[in-house]
């Protein structure tokens, strides 16, 4: 799997004249988006974790782009006036870690080309197309085995080309090293372009293959007439191809599994792999480290993963960390707190329950009184009670527990990655979550982020559950980079993509987006005169429990079915004798979609006479 891409973007773009004097060519817009930005979006969707852009002319444009997309790193080729693409590639070399995709900056292309190269088994592959009739073709000649031996713009040199150079290439580290060695071998090569270096490497023993996609939709944009052609012929074709790949959009307003992006859905489709292969171990290790980094320092915390749902992670946590002579206090102010207590009971732990209202804030004074009895070694609580949307003051609770020397266990299944958090500051030692909520991946991976010292302290506790044991799973993974039992392989690929997309968006911005959606919902709820179960100031902004209206024609099924017609899925919520329906706004949901849902909600409520 290729993780890095390099875009060479040092050039002047002089064939555009005035238009690119003060702006790099890559920033010319197609359908409202600079072509290089669209390329970045496609690379991210194709599972690229890091993009290095070699800049030169008007480099500040790229630096600004790098602020918008955290996974971009820019490197300036100060000598861009006197060099060409090899000069720009050279400044990127120190940041290239392994196999990578090399792209030109002025490309408009169908993202299927990225997939073609990602799926290649051969290490060095140039993407080629059939005849483009662009009048600026770079022809490629390959032998019967598909190995490149000539590159030229001159048809006389290559009368029967094997294809045309697109400007997207898969390159191995060793090929890159050879390209660089050749480039530096002679001062007269200062203006060498990368395709000539590739040819040189290919004819000197490290084969570079040409992979031709006959009717590939792409174009480079060097001047006004090419731009015209891109806008009128190529881009519409690309758009159509890509729309064909879109999966029917369903917006899940239930509290998980959350709506995912198409790129996360597609990431599940990969070659079969034995999860005990080193490559897959590397992928899981990368996931674990990134999952930790969203909520804690990777020096002090570590993530232990299982193939299970969020409740599995809760169970692993509760049954693995309380010693025989310990005593647990569980805060129960909703279904999930109640679930933690049930788990404690099943495992016959010594425990008590601190009960609190399901819709009003926890009385911290009363809690402090219980804790000060010093009867308890461990405290378990839920960060965000998904039952009602009530957000518990988890930092105050856990810091208080710490002050009494207790270890803290938190179900943050529906808070993690939807609310920025730092576990150390909050005083959380163990925190459970799952792959299918705010991280926006597929269901199947439950995980616990553990303070390493607190985890270490559990190693002598007798195992209560053979499968869901934190210490065993952790140790085995440390030694082997494998989970003890078969992990959900495809879910991990989707999780990897979801993590990349979370890094790109950032947890802070994701929380802002969720809040923007919640604000739209709350506005509508108020306009309709509906009541919410929890006071606004105590809500999470992630899910809202709304009291069912007191009109005879209302039925949850009616509302559910009406919303479903417009691809919105909603969820009931019954709390004792209080009837609510619940709207979650987690997942890949945009404010415009929430606006649209609110329109439908209003329509339904009016139709029943509200
Ligand atoms: C979703 C959720 C869980 C886990 O539910 P599963 O169905 O097991 O994935 C646990 N706790 C909270 C607070 C949740 O929101």
Short mmCIF file of C-alpha atoms in Angstrom, two decimals, residues 322-327 347-350 461-462 464:
data_model
loop_
_atom_site.label_atom_id
_atom_site.label_comp_id
_atom_site.label_asym_id
_atom_site.label_seq_id
_atom_site.Cartn_x
_atom_site.Cartn_y
_atom_site.Cartn_z
CA UNK A 322 -10.13 -4.20 38.66
CA UNK A 323 -8.12 -6.56 40.89
CA UNK A 324 -9.70 -9.19 43.16
CA UNK A 325 -9.25 -7.02 46.23
CA UNK A 326 -10.32 -3.83 44.43
CA UNK A 327 -13.71 -2.15 44.57
CA UNK A 347 -17.77 -10.68 36.09
CA UNK A 348 -18.61 -10.77 39.81
CA UNK A 349 -16.56 -7.69 40.61
CA UNK A 350 -16.88 -5.95 43.96
CA UNK A 461 -4.99 -9.68 37.73
CA UNK A 462 -6.46 -13.15 37.05
CA UNK A 464 -11.80 -13.12 33.79
#
